[in-house]
Short mmCIF file of C-alpha atoms in Angstrom, two decimals:
data_model
loop_
_atom_site.label_atom_id
_atom_site.label_comp_id
_atom_site.label_asym_id
_atom_site.label_seq_id
_atom_site.Cartn_x
_atom_site.Cartn_y
_atom_site.Cartn_z
CA UNK A 1 0.00 0.00 0.00
CA UNK A 2 1.38 3.39 -0.96
CA UNK A 3 0.57 6.83 0.43
CA UNK A 4 -1.51 7.64 -2.67
CA UNK A 5 -3.88 4.77 -1.79
CA UNK A 6 -4.70 6.17 1.65
CA UNK A 7 -7.82 8.28 2.26
CA UNK A 8 -7.15 12.02 2.16
CA UNK A 9 -7.89 12.56 5.83
CA UNK A 10 -5.22 10.00 6.73
CA UNK A 11 -2.68 11.39 4.25
CA UNK A 12 -3.21 14.90 5.63
CA UNK A 13 -3.47 13.71 9.24
CA UNK A 14 -6.79 15.54 9.64
CA UNK A 15 -9.98 14.45 11.37
CA UNK A 16 -12.91 13.15 9.36
CA UNK A 17 -15.58 15.82 8.94
CA UNK A 18 -18.85 14.40 10.21
CA UNK A 19 -20.73 16.27 7.48
CA UNK A 20 -20.29 15.06 3.92
CA UNK A 21 -21.28 18.46 2.53
CA UNK A 22 -19.40 21.48 3.92
CA UNK A 23 -21.39 24.54 5.01
CA UNK A 24 -19.49 26.55 2.40
CA UNK A 25 -21.31 24.60 -0.32
CA UNK A 26 -24.69 25.51 1.16
CA UNK A 27 -23.66 29.17 1.25
CA UNK A 28 -22.62 29.01 -2.41
CA UNK A 29 -25.88 27.29 -3.38
CA UNK A 30 -27.91 29.95 -1.58
CA UNK A 31 -25.98 32.72 -3.32
CA UNK A 32 -25.78 31.31 -6.86
CA UNK A 33 -28.41 28.59 -7.10
CA UNK A 34 -28.08 24.82 -7.27
CA UNK A 35 -27.70 24.52 -11.04
CA UNK A 36 -24.78 26.96 -11.25
CA UNK A 37 -23.13 25.42 -8.22
CA UNK A 38 -23.37 21.92 -9.72
CA UNK A 39 -21.66 23.10 -12.91
CA UNK A 40 -18.78 24.53 -10.85
CA UNK A 41 -18.54 21.36 -8.76
CA UNK A 42 -18.57 19.11 -11.83
CA UNK A 43 -15.77 21.13 -13.37
CA UNK A 44 -13.70 20.85 -10.20
CA UNK A 45 -14.24 17.09 -10.12
CA UNK A 46 -13.34 16.65 -13.79
CA UNK A 47 -10.23 18.85 -13.65
CA UNK A 48 -9.10 17.16 -10.44
CA UNK A 49 -9.52 13.73 -12.03
CA UNK A 50 -7.54 14.85 -15.08
CA UNK A 51 -4.70 15.95 -12.80
CA UNK A 52 -4.81 12.61 -10.96
CA UNK A 53 -4.52 10.88 -14.32
CA UNK A 54 -1.41 12.79 -15.32
CA UNK A 55 -3.29 15.16 -17.62
CA UNK A 56 -4.92 12.41 -19.68
CA UNK A 57 -8.47 13.40 -20.52
CA UNK A 58 -9.01 10.07 -22.33
CA UNK A 59 -8.07 8.04 -19.25
CA UNK A 60 -10.23 10.30 -17.09
CA UNK A 61 -13.21 9.93 -19.40
CA UNK A 62 -12.84 6.16 -19.34
CA UNK A 63 -12.63 6.05 -15.53
CA UNK A 64 -15.66 8.32 -15.20
CA UNK A 65 -17.73 6.35 -17.69
CA UNK A 66 -17.98 9.36 -19.98
CA UNK A 67 -16.86 9.97 -23.52
CA UNK A 68 -13.77 11.97 -24.32
CA UNK A 69 -15.84 14.32 -26.48
CA UNK A 70 -18.40 15.01 -23.73
CA UNK A 71 -15.66 15.91 -21.23
CA UNK A 72 -13.86 18.01 -23.80
CA UNK A 73 -17.05 19.86 -24.75
CA UNK A 74 -17.98 20.44 -21.11
CA UNK A 75 -14.56 21.88 -20.28
CA UNK A 76 -14.59 24.13 -23.36
CA UNK A 77 -18.07 25.43 -22.49
CA UNK A 78 -17.06 26.18 -18.90
CA UNK A 79 -13.40 27.12 -19.24
CA UNK A 80 -13.92 30.48 -17.48
CA UNK A 81 -15.39 28.88 -14.35
CA UNK A 82 -13.08 28.28 -11.41
CA UNK A 83 -14.45 27.29 -8.03
CA UNK A 84 -11.22 28.07 -6.23
CA UNK A 85 -11.55 31.71 -7.33
CA UNK A 86 -15.17 31.87 -6.24
CA UNK A 87 -18.40 31.77 -8.14
CA UNK A 88 -19.20 34.46 -10.65
CA UNK A 89 -22.75 35.81 -10.68
#
């Protein structure tokens, strides 16, 4: 077993949050609506998975059960969105 196989809370030596959904997400949903929030969250998940796969969008698409073209189209349509910089109205 390597470090990469361990759960994040163990790797980072942090306690498990008892809530699966952080309060920050609820605040963002209240401010921007559920649909917009879900687009931002999906983009974060997809881009994070691409990074975990060494930048391979094809491998990521395969692991996610999606087509390469659907991931590519989604990322092109939402390239200006970045959750880490905050939601844009």
